[in-house]
XYZ file of C-alpha atoms in Angstrom:
690
model
C 0.000 0.000 0.000
C 1.254 3.472 -0.876
C 0.288 6.854 0.400
C -1.808 7.308 -2.717
C -3.883 4.320 -1.755
C -4.876 6.025 1.487
C -5.706 9.425 0.016
C -9.322 10.503 -0.401
C -11.011 10.414 -3.780
C -9.784 13.248 -6.049
C -12.033 16.259 -6.514
C -11.717 19.553 -8.286
C -11.359 22.873 -6.515
C -15.111 23.536 -6.523
C -15.914 20.150 -5.001
C -16.884 18.397 -8.246
C -15.709 14.985 -9.350
C -13.361 14.924 -12.380
C -16.294 13.828 -14.592
C -18.229 16.950 -13.591
C -20.693 15.327 -11.159
C -21.428 17.592 -8.203
C -20.852 16.057 -4.771
C -21.071 17.033 -1.137
C -17.597 17.449 0.296
C -15.853 18.700 3.380
C -12.358 20.144 3.866
C -9.827 18.418 6.109
C -6.772 19.668 7.977
C -4.573 18.497 5.071
C -6.502 20.541 2.538
C -8.174 17.546 0.913
C -11.870 17.519 0.210
C -13.548 14.271 1.143
C -16.903 12.913 0.114
C -19.684 13.437 2.607
C -23.206 12.160 3.215
C -25.056 10.615 0.299
C -22.178 11.298 -2.105
C -19.916 9.180 0.087
C -22.542 6.435 0.377
C -23.034 6.331 -3.375
C -19.268 6.164 -3.932
C -19.353 2.824 -2.083
C -22.021 1.524 -4.443
C -25.041 2.282 -2.165
C -24.857 -1.043 -0.294
C -28.117 -2.342 1.188
C -26.724 -4.820 3.736
C -24.661 -3.954 6.818
C -22.776 -6.322 9.131
C -23.082 -4.760 12.584
C -20.244 -3.915 14.986
C -20.235 -6.520 17.772
C -17.872 -6.551 20.732
C -15.205 -9.220 20.075
C -17.517 -10.873 17.523
C -17.301 -8.969 14.210
C -13.579 -9.614 13.788
C -11.909 -10.248 10.422
C -12.511 -14.012 10.245
C -16.239 -13.688 10.955
C -16.557 -10.866 8.436
C -14.940 -13.183 5.900
C -17.358 -15.998 6.747
C -20.287 -13.645 6.183
C -18.817 -12.438 2.898
C -18.052 -15.981 1.722
C -21.743 -16.683 1.031
C -21.907 -13.742 -1.385
C -20.654 -13.545 -4.938
C -17.982 -10.936 -5.757
C -20.692 -8.701 -7.158
C -22.931 -9.175 -4.102
C -20.012 -8.373 -1.797
C -20.098 -4.824 -3.129
C -23.550 -4.603 -1.560
C -22.248 -5.279 1.968
C -20.545 -2.928 4.437
C -18.898 -4.574 7.442
C -18.026 -2.964 10.776
C -15.126 -3.833 13.034
C -15.739 -4.754 16.675
C -16.135 -1.770 18.982
C -12.716 -0.518 20.104
C -11.971 1.569 23.202
C -10.414 4.781 21.882
C -8.258 5.658 24.898
C -6.804 2.163 25.255
C -6.269 1.968 21.509
C -4.385 5.256 21.556
C -2.236 4.585 24.634
C -1.326 0.877 24.425
C 0.586 -0.576 21.516
C -0.282 -4.129 22.589
C -3.973 -3.314 22.552
C -3.666 -1.940 19.018
C -1.680 -4.889 17.688
C -4.042 -7.407 19.307
C -7.298 -5.830 18.108
C -6.448 -4.282 14.736
C -4.061 -6.035 12.361
C -3.822 -4.240 9.014
C -0.123 -5.116 8.556
C 2.166 -7.864 9.788
C 4.525 -5.442 11.509
C 3.315 -2.864 14.056
C 2.887 0.717 12.921
C 3.553 3.933 14.802
C 0.518 5.734 16.149
C -0.623 7.462 14.096
C 0.917 5.971 10.930
C 2.167 8.582 8.499
C 2.236 8.447 4.730
C 5.971 7.748 4.620
C 5.808 4.687 6.863
C 2.837 3.326 4.951
C 4.659 3.776 1.656
C 7.562 1.639 2.926
C 5.423 -1.458 3.393
C 5.364 -3.777 0.361
C 2.028 -5.340 -0.649
C 3.097 -8.619 0.956
C 2.976 -6.940 4.382
C -0.726 -6.163 4.105
C -2.405 -8.580 6.498
C -6.038 -8.793 7.696
C -8.124 -5.814 8.831
C -8.988 -3.496 5.982
C -7.193 -5.598 3.391
C -8.280 -3.892 0.149
C -8.516 -7.234 -1.646
C -10.983 -8.950 0.705
C -12.124 -6.696 3.594
C -13.698 -3.614 2.060
C -15.871 -1.633 2.545
C -14.967 -1.502 6.245
C -16.079 0.940 8.945
C -14.089 0.941 12.200
C -16.094 1.718 15.339
C -14.820 3.358 18.534
C -16.378 4.229 21.872
C -15.132 7.484 23.394
C -16.112 10.673 25.198
C -12.919 12.659 24.596
C -12.459 14.302 21.169
C -8.647 14.340 21.286
C -8.321 10.694 22.318
C -10.717 9.544 19.637
C -9.000 11.626 16.973
C -5.608 10.069 17.719
C -7.078 6.578 17.637
C -8.983 7.285 14.428
C -5.885 8.581 12.665
C -4.304 5.175 13.177
C -7.079 3.302 11.375
C -8.082 5.822 8.698
C -5.608 4.525 6.067
C -7.156 1.065 6.359
C -10.903 1.752 6.420
C -13.603 3.663 4.583
C -15.104 5.482 7.594
C -14.794 5.822 11.369
C -17.926 5.225 13.456
C -18.806 6.567 16.920
C -20.700 4.167 19.183
C -23.659 5.929 20.792
C -25.730 2.804 21.409
C -23.982 0.488 23.878
C -26.421 -0.017 26.817
C -24.252 -2.236 29.007
C -23.110 -1.461 32.548
C -19.493 -0.995 31.492
C -20.630 1.819 29.168
C -22.443 3.454 32.078
C -19.280 3.330 34.213
C -17.094 4.601 31.370
C -19.655 7.206 30.290
C -19.751 6.260 26.633
C -22.110 4.536 24.210
C -25.805 5.106 24.932
C -24.938 6.886 28.186
C -23.707 9.884 26.205
C -27.151 10.553 24.737
C -27.924 13.167 27.421
C -24.604 15.000 26.789
C -25.210 16.487 23.384
C -22.336 19.014 23.590
C -19.824 16.173 24.057
C -21.286 14.217 21.144
C -21.243 17.276 18.914
C -17.638 18.139 19.755
C -16.421 14.561 19.202
C -18.078 14.157 15.807
C -17.164 17.676 14.692
C -13.486 17.169 15.472
C -13.337 13.910 13.533
C -15.223 15.461 10.635
C -12.734 18.323 10.460
C -9.455 16.465 10.937
C -9.902 13.022 9.363
C -9.452 12.197 5.701
C -12.319 9.673 5.853
C -15.954 10.356 6.779
C -17.328 9.906 10.287
C -20.565 8.028 11.036
C -22.568 7.348 14.203
C -24.719 4.529 15.553
C -27.408 5.566 18.039
C -30.545 4.341 19.820
C -33.966 5.917 19.790
C -35.081 8.136 22.679
C -38.346 8.245 24.619
C -40.324 10.038 21.877
C -40.155 10.324 18.097
C -39.764 14.088 18.299
C -36.869 13.875 20.744
C -35.186 11.240 18.585
C -35.541 13.516 15.549
C -33.835 16.392 17.374
C -31.099 13.989 18.476
C -30.485 12.796 14.913
C -30.406 16.375 13.609
C -27.744 17.287 16.171
C -25.563 14.311 15.182
C -25.886 15.150 11.496
C -25.176 18.838 12.062
C -21.926 17.896 13.805
C -20.693 16.255 10.606
C -21.875 12.629 10.563
C -22.178 11.314 7.023
C -24.374 8.351 7.960
C -26.490 7.538 11.005
C -27.422 4.004 12.015
C -30.613 3.970 14.075
C -31.200 1.046 16.428
C -34.947 1.009 17.001
C -34.692 0.202 20.724
C -34.271 2.441 23.732
C -31.322 2.239 26.100
C -33.331 0.317 28.697
C -34.198 -2.447 26.215
C -31.588 -5.100 26.822
C -31.276 -8.600 28.217
C -34.596 -10.395 28.681
C -36.349 -7.037 28.291
C -34.910 -6.448 24.838
C -38.312 -6.296 23.162
C -39.038 -5.400 19.575
C -37.248 -2.642 17.725
C -39.624 0.181 16.822
C -39.472 0.627 13.070
C -42.041 3.424 13.145
C -39.482 5.758 14.738
C -36.991 5.017 11.951
C -39.734 5.724 9.416
C -40.486 9.006 11.203
C -36.830 10.030 10.867
C -36.817 9.109 7.194
C -39.893 11.256 6.540
C -38.630 14.300 8.486
C -34.909 14.455 7.684
C -33.512 15.871 4.419
C -33.689 13.510 1.449
C -29.894 13.229 1.206
C -29.570 11.904 4.784
C -28.277 8.324 4.746
C -29.967 6.087 7.347
C -29.160 2.494 8.246
C -31.925 0.628 10.120
C -31.043 -1.842 12.891
C -33.277 -4.279 14.784
C -35.692 -7.205 14.234
C -33.662 -8.849 11.443
C -33.999 -12.583 12.001
C -33.519 -13.986 8.501
C -32.868 -12.910 4.920
C -36.505 -12.132 4.120
C -36.644 -9.532 6.901
C -34.134 -7.325 5.060
C -36.519 -6.445 2.229
C -39.412 -5.996 4.668
C -37.375 -3.583 6.801
C -36.304 -1.532 3.778
C -39.930 -1.224 2.740
C -41.320 -0.403 6.188
C -38.663 2.084 7.309
C -37.567 3.680 4.032
C -33.952 3.277 5.219
C -31.080 3.132 2.766
C -29.678 -0.119 4.202
C -30.359 -2.699 6.911
C -27.943 -3.778 9.627
C -27.930 -7.245 11.196
C -26.245 -8.196 14.464
C -27.673 -11.210 16.348
C -29.213 -12.657 13.213
C -25.758 -12.786 11.669
C -24.208 -14.350 14.778
C -26.522 -17.350 14.597
C -26.587 -17.540 10.797
C -23.729 -15.793 8.951
C -25.439 -16.567 5.620
C -28.268 -14.157 6.478
C -27.200 -11.686 3.765
C -27.087 -14.319 1.008
C -29.977 -14.969 -1.361
C -30.998 -18.637 -1.054
C -30.144 -20.752 -4.100
C -32.919 -21.622 -6.520
C -34.640 -24.998 -6.102
C -32.515 -27.666 -7.695
C -29.270 -25.700 -7.202
C -28.794 -26.330 -3.480
C -25.600 -28.382 -3.762
C -24.288 -30.033 -0.624
C -24.128 -26.982 1.644
C -27.718 -25.761 1.378
C -30.638 -27.869 2.599
C -34.264 -27.476 1.548
C -37.084 -29.343 3.273
C -40.315 -30.834 2.009
C -42.161 -27.609 2.876
C -39.812 -25.536 0.711
C -38.058 -23.881 3.662
C -34.296 -24.194 3.786
C -31.010 -22.962 5.124
C -27.306 -23.662 5.225
C -26.228 -26.759 7.109
C -24.276 -26.203 10.311
C -21.439 -28.482 9.243
C -21.103 -26.514 5.992
C -20.872 -23.170 7.811
C -18.474 -24.666 10.366
C -16.223 -25.926 7.548
C -16.141 -22.525 5.882
C -15.211 -20.914 9.178
C -12.350 -23.354 9.828
C -11.024 -23.027 6.271
C -10.937 -19.225 6.629
C -9.046 -19.549 9.924
C -6.505 -21.818 8.223
C -6.136 -19.769 5.062
C -6.101 -16.203 6.363
C -5.245 -16.260 10.074
C -2.815 -19.198 10.185
C -1.766 -18.714 6.536
C -1.719 -22.426 5.809
C -3.672 -24.688 3.495
C -6.864 -26.107 5.010
C -6.858 -29.865 5.525
C -8.278 -32.045 2.769
C -11.911 -32.824 3.475
C -14.365 -35.340 2.136
C -17.463 -33.948 0.403
C -20.304 -33.207 2.786
C -22.698 -36.100 3.188
C -26.098 -36.040 1.500
C -28.601 -38.897 1.780
C -28.252 -39.754 -1.907
C -24.637 -40.785 -1.248
C -25.861 -44.016 0.348
C -26.823 -45.305 -3.088
C -23.611 -44.268 -4.843
C -20.749 -44.686 -2.385
C -20.081 -46.415 0.918
C -20.608 -44.329 4.065
C -17.663 -42.357 5.342
C -16.297 -43.469 8.684
C -16.747 -40.627 11.126
C -16.409 -40.526 14.892
C -19.774 -41.200 16.473
C -21.232 -38.766 18.990
C -23.555 -41.389 20.468
C -21.889 -44.785 20.560
C -19.476 -45.604 23.382
C -15.786 -45.521 22.660
C -14.221 -48.801 21.637
C -10.791 -49.861 20.363
C -12.168 -49.827 16.818
C -14.323 -46.730 17.157
C -12.644 -44.412 19.604
C -13.283 -40.700 19.741
C -9.903 -39.168 20.411
C -9.885 -36.260 22.794
C -7.900 -33.158 21.921
C -4.209 -33.474 22.574
C -4.328 -31.127 25.575
C -7.032 -33.298 27.200
C -5.590 -36.775 26.690
C -4.411 -38.612 29.758
C -0.654 -38.745 30.020
C 1.110 -41.642 31.720
C 2.142 -41.017 35.284
C 5.954 -41.211 35.450
C 5.750 -42.280 39.091
C 3.414 -45.242 38.501
C 4.899 -48.739 38.174
C 5.496 -49.919 34.631
C 2.990 -52.382 33.193
C 3.705 -56.061 33.627
C 5.667 -57.641 30.798
C 6.143 -61.176 29.600
C 9.560 -62.171 30.922
C 9.692 -65.138 28.558
C 9.558 -62.980 25.475
C 11.475 -59.948 26.668
C 14.700 -59.480 28.547
C 14.941 -57.075 31.492
C 16.725 -53.845 30.716
C 20.376 -53.765 31.691
C 21.159 -51.921 34.882
C 24.302 -50.088 35.743
C 25.948 -50.241 39.137
C 25.413 -46.505 39.566
C 21.716 -46.442 38.558
C 19.303 -45.286 41.193
C 16.023 -46.920 42.139
C 14.342 -43.519 42.095
C 12.559 -42.451 38.961
C 13.860 -39.093 37.731
C 11.279 -36.288 37.936
C 9.499 -35.374 34.704
C 10.969 -32.486 32.748
C 9.343 -29.156 33.335
C 7.098 -28.059 30.524
C 7.341 -24.527 29.267
C 4.235 -22.438 29.841
C 2.329 -21.937 26.571
C 2.198 -18.427 25.243
C -1.186 -16.758 25.706
C -3.279 -16.439 22.559
C -3.911 -12.802 21.664
C -5.175 -13.035 18.087
C -8.809 -11.815 18.176
C -9.762 -14.220 15.396
C -8.705 -17.204 17.501
C -10.162 -15.867 20.745
C -13.597 -15.512 19.155
C -13.850 -19.053 17.773
C -15.531 -20.752 20.720
C -18.218 -18.055 21.260
C -18.998 -18.011 17.543
C -19.424 -21.773 17.401
C -21.696 -21.858 20.441
C -23.930 -19.323 18.691
C -23.867 -21.226 15.408
C -24.493 -24.648 16.984
C -27.051 -23.545 19.559
C -29.990 -25.611 18.287
C -27.725 -28.603 17.612
C -26.075 -28.811 21.032
C -29.468 -28.273 22.699
C -30.372 -31.812 21.629
C -29.584 -34.185 24.545
C -27.916 -36.690 22.263
C -25.517 -33.969 21.078
C -24.380 -32.941 24.545
C -20.993 -34.643 23.919
C -20.464 -32.041 21.173
C -21.382 -29.277 23.599
C -18.917 -30.636 26.168
C -16.130 -31.072 23.615
C -16.585 -27.514 22.381
C -16.575 -26.264 25.955
C -13.178 -27.885 26.508
C -11.627 -26.224 23.453
C -8.975 -23.636 24.233
C -8.236 -20.588 22.128
C -5.768 -21.496 19.415
C -6.180 -25.284 19.784
C -7.045 -25.894 16.142
C -6.936 -29.740 16.378
C -9.567 -29.575 19.124
C -11.872 -27.449 16.973
C -11.297 -29.764 14.009
C -12.299 -32.679 16.235
C -15.545 -30.927 17.148
C -16.160 -30.334 13.437
C -15.950 -34.071 12.764
C -18.491 -34.674 15.545
C -20.809 -32.038 14.065
C -20.562 -33.635 10.633
C -21.645 -36.980 12.070
C -24.531 -35.385 13.977
C -25.766 -33.563 10.859
C -25.510 -36.810 8.928
C -27.748 -38.516 11.499
C -30.187 -35.596 11.391
C -30.461 -35.724 7.608
C -31.169 -39.450 7.637
C -33.789 -39.054 10.354
C -35.522 -36.363 8.331
C -35.578 -38.662 5.307
C -37.060 -41.490 7.368
C -39.794 -39.174 8.637
C -40.630 -38.352 5.038
C -40.879 -42.039 4.163
C -43.200 -42.660 7.109
C -45.373 -39.713 6.095
C -45.545 -41.002 2.502
C -46.558 -44.459 3.716
C -49.277 -42.937 5.886
C -50.651 -41.034 2.921
C -50.631 -44.250 0.932
C -52.906 -45.732 3.560
C -55.461 -42.997 2.948
C -54.363 -40.336 5.462
C -54.026 -36.723 4.318
C -50.919 -34.629 4.932
C -52.834 -32.592 7.517
C -53.861 -35.750 9.357
C -50.287 -37.003 9.459
C -49.078 -33.686 10.864
C -51.963 -33.604 13.329
C -51.065 -37.021 14.663
C -47.451 -35.992 15.085
C -47.993 -32.371 16.246
C -51.350 -32.389 18.034
C -51.211 -35.551 20.078
C -51.615 -35.473 23.829
C -48.574 -35.775 26.028
C -48.508 -37.255 29.526
C -49.916 -34.045 31.002
C -52.792 -33.910 28.528
C -51.369 -30.923 26.613
C -51.190 -30.821 22.836
C -47.721 -31.139 21.367
C -46.097 -29.362 18.441
C -46.475 -25.818 17.144
C -50.069 -26.232 16.016
C -50.975 -27.733 19.366
C -49.204 -24.939 21.227
C -51.245 -22.336 19.362
C -54.442 -24.165 20.276
C -53.375 -24.430 23.913
C -52.715 -20.689 24.059
C -55.977 -19.921 22.267
C -57.931 -21.996 24.753
C -56.309 -20.106 27.624
C -57.189 -16.727 26.061
C -60.763 -16.882 27.273
C -60.664 -14.922 30.548
C -63.937 -14.095 32.175
C -62.980 -10.765 33.681
C -61.050 -11.389 36.899
C -57.590 -9.949 37.324
C -55.866 -13.318 37.082
C -57.826 -14.328 33.980
C -57.155 -11.045 32.206
C -53.450 -11.347 32.918
C -53.498 -14.915 31.627
C -55.438 -13.755 28.566
C -52.800 -11.172 27.620
C -50.037 -13.686 28.228
C -51.803 -16.255 26.029
C -52.080 -13.792 23.159
C -48.362 -13.058 23.467
C -47.636 -16.776 23.402
C -49.651 -17.147 20.182
C -47.606 -14.403 18.519
C -44.312 -15.878 19.732
C -45.260 -19.330 18.495
C -46.110 -17.979 15.054
C -42.752 -16.232 14.815
C -40.998 -19.447 15.762
C -43.026 -21.300 13.165
C -41.964 -18.841 10.468
C -38.239 -19.128 11.107
C -37.982 -22.589 12.594
C -35.790 -25.130 10.793
C -34.502 -28.593 11.744
C -31.886 -28.459 14.472
C -29.015 -29.145 12.051
C -29.694 -25.966 10.023
C -28.232 -22.554 10.955
C -31.099 -20.441 12.314
C -31.777 -17.473 14.646
C -32.474 -17.881 18.335
C -35.745 -16.554 19.753
C -35.731 -15.326 23.324
C -38.389 -16.754 25.652
C -41.172 -14.533 26.916
C -40.557 -12.762 30.256
C -42.939 -15.141 32.022
C -41.009 -18.117 30.676
C -37.706 -16.558 31.675
C -38.996 -15.911 35.204
C -40.246 -19.463 35.586
C -36.919 -20.851 34.408
C -35.001 -18.596 36.776
C -33.055 -16.906 33.978
C -34.665 -13.566 34.909
C -35.551 -12.299 38.393
C -37.558 -9.348 39.651
C -35.699 -6.322 40.928
C -36.401 -4.553 44.195
C -38.309 -1.805 42.369
C -40.490 -4.323 40.545
C -41.386 -6.058 43.806
C -42.185 -2.774 45.510
C -44.406 -1.718 42.624
C -46.302 -5.003 42.680
C -46.823 -4.754 46.435
C -48.076 -1.197 46.080
C -50.488 -2.234 43.343
C -51.867 -5.028 45.532
C -52.422 -2.614 48.405
C -54.145 -0.104 46.142
C -56.289 -2.875 44.698
C -57.344 -3.932 48.179
C -58.239 -0.383 49.103
C -60.231 0.005 45.884
C -62.252 -3.079 46.725
C -60.872 -5.767 44.456
C -58.228 -7.023 42.127
C -59.724 -5.206 39.149
C -57.490 -2.220 39.827
C -54.422 -4.372 39.529
C -55.642 -5.779 36.247
C -56.342 -2.305 34.925
C -52.798 -1.145 35.712
C -50.893 -4.216 34.577
C -52.768 -5.776 31.660
C -52.538 -4.166 28.197
C -55.287 -4.500 25.651
C -54.303 -7.548 23.577
C -54.128 -7.308 19.811
C -54.825 -9.994 17.276
C -52.178 -8.895 14.814
C -48.879 -10.727 14.899
C -46.432 -7.885 15.425
C -43.277 -9.935 15.136
C -44.504 -11.844 12.097
C -45.455 -8.761 10.104
C -42.527 -6.751 11.519
C -44.861 -3.760 12.078
C -43.556 -2.563 15.410
C -45.207 -0.181 17.830
C -43.570 2.062 20.350
C -42.452 -0.282 23.172
C -43.280 0.544 26.755
C -40.447 1.383 29.159
C -39.286 -1.811 30.812
C -38.463 -2.192 34.505
C -34.905 -3.333 34.925
C -34.037 -6.802 36.160
C -30.952 -5.767 38.023
C -30.575 -6.484 41.714
C -28.086 -7.644 44.287
C -26.924 -11.289 44.195
C -28.682 -11.809 47.525
C -31.976 -10.597 46.073
C -31.535 -12.759 42.998
C -30.959 -15.850 45.086
C -34.029 -15.065 47.173
C -36.115 -14.530 44.051
C -35.009 -17.829 42.529
C -36.195 -19.674 45.617
C -39.722 -18.264 45.549
C -41.198 -20.346 42.781
C -44.834 -20.037 43.763
C -44.739 -16.299 44.448
C -42.757 -15.801 41.295
C -45.523 -17.414 39.256
C -48.065 -14.846 40.458
C -45.672 -11.985 39.763
C -44.939 -13.492 36.371
C -48.542 -13.134 35.272
C -48.579 -9.434 36.063
C -45.106 -8.474 34.851
C -45.333 -10.867 31.907
C -48.697 -9.476 30.859
C -47.229 -5.991 30.807
C -44.123 -6.905 28.809
C -44.916 -10.021 26.806
C -46.128 -8.422 23.598
C -43.014 -6.300 23.267
C -40.745 -9.318 23.774
C -42.147 -11.450 20.978
C -39.605 -12.423 18.373
C -36.561 -10.954 20.060
C -33.181 -12.581 20.047
C -30.498 -12.958 22.669
C -28.256 -9.871 22.644
C -25.130 -12.051 22.873
C -22.050 -9.944 22.275
C -23.807 -7.100 20.529
C -23.151 -3.637 21.864
C -25.598 -0.938 20.844
């Protein structure tokens, strides 16, 4: 890379492109004029798909996995963000920079100047921002100090297309550090930070923010950010309080309100509620945004940006079921991920692999011998543990008995001692610092979530849990286990199809076959399957007017909506697919969410007021929303979510709450009725920040 490669696009003195097209531009401290706003966005090709910044999860290797499902032409339609970087640590600590941003093989001074960049041959270009494979790239920072952020941004500007300011992180660490979404009350700081970057950087500055309590306030907020010099704003349609089990639905109506009230040349990226590929087009239509950003959806299915192949062109990686729904197989995605780690991070050739199994192979070639995840280990079928987990012989234990008739005892010397010498000291392994290797285990737990949730696949879960960062043989071993599990899943699906065909041959309709499998009674007398779950919830949604029945009625309607969303996106467990968060009532019953002190006090106050008013009707009136029949999450038409009470509390309170199962059930009905509708169709926040 030369200094010319890092310079902004050439413009004439009046701000026009050489071909005479007028553009929006802004001067920099070096006298260059850079593209700004919609002109900058169009210079990138007006991409419609955005890979979100995720803390320690949108690193180079994962960006490459996401890009690998797109053709070279489709890759031009995708902008990827780096993980969020802490500006002050990035500026002050060379180790932090070299561990989290690796544009070249050798470290660079901070900030790198044009001369130093010009001295690096093309062979020294490494991973982040590699112009051949990792562009367009926006690098995101969190900061509250203009000078610190400017110094950090100058380091990355030669290797990216824009620098982004995080204004959306809602986590506790952002509260303590006073950055992310906790800057949204300090507009002067935000304005000064963005303005300084806009003035002194040679690349544009963008910002990612969350919506505020009203549409009008959010509009004023967006106008301030744009007036400071932001070329693009990404709007996450959730408020700062919406996180964890209270994440709720993103409010697309606020994004639409911004689109209708901001100047036409404002570039807006929409973020939130993107569960699969079809949601991208729906979001573009509903919000009027220029592009759509995906975070959690991409974590669980990195092929979310790819258009599914046409029927008949699936190949071995893509699976399509009898109902026409499909997705990429987990073993196929896992293989791609490992091959990218080998090729780009380790710079070695991936191991030779057999073609992925498809059921039709049974008729054309003998089955491939793979380690079984279910059968017990045997001398002929032994699942080898990773090298770092294998049992090593104890040097102090007596040697095994030998046949003295066939072997001679070892010669002894007069000076030999009867004591066994101590084992040699092993050198301590160097800690792994490469972010691409550190992120492997979290990524695979996201990808394989539905697979390892199957009890028979718990050995895969345990093997993945034992994998250490950088232990590539251990991850390859887990891959072989996943391939065998997917093979078993494919064969089971085929057998189910044969059974269904035989049932039809006996005179049963397809609906009857599904009814027998999905609507049968279990041991508790409840219907099974998705269709049965909808009927169960519908039967419960018949309250007669008491407080408890109205709360149950609202909860039942929320369950119906959640079940329909799951039905829309659900695939067999061996297919990559998004994860849907349980409703608040379900989370409370499972103990994964507890009530805070404020929530308990509010409930107690409501009970007292209800008693004074002469009945429980007052409680129902204050806690139960009017249910709707429209499936919000299925249609992706989102309403303004209600403020959620936090679930934070002391460990002592949490332990006490977990032990009060019966009381918790009563509180669940009231809190769940208030929140359930907003939590339909949400996904686990995982490592996403903002």
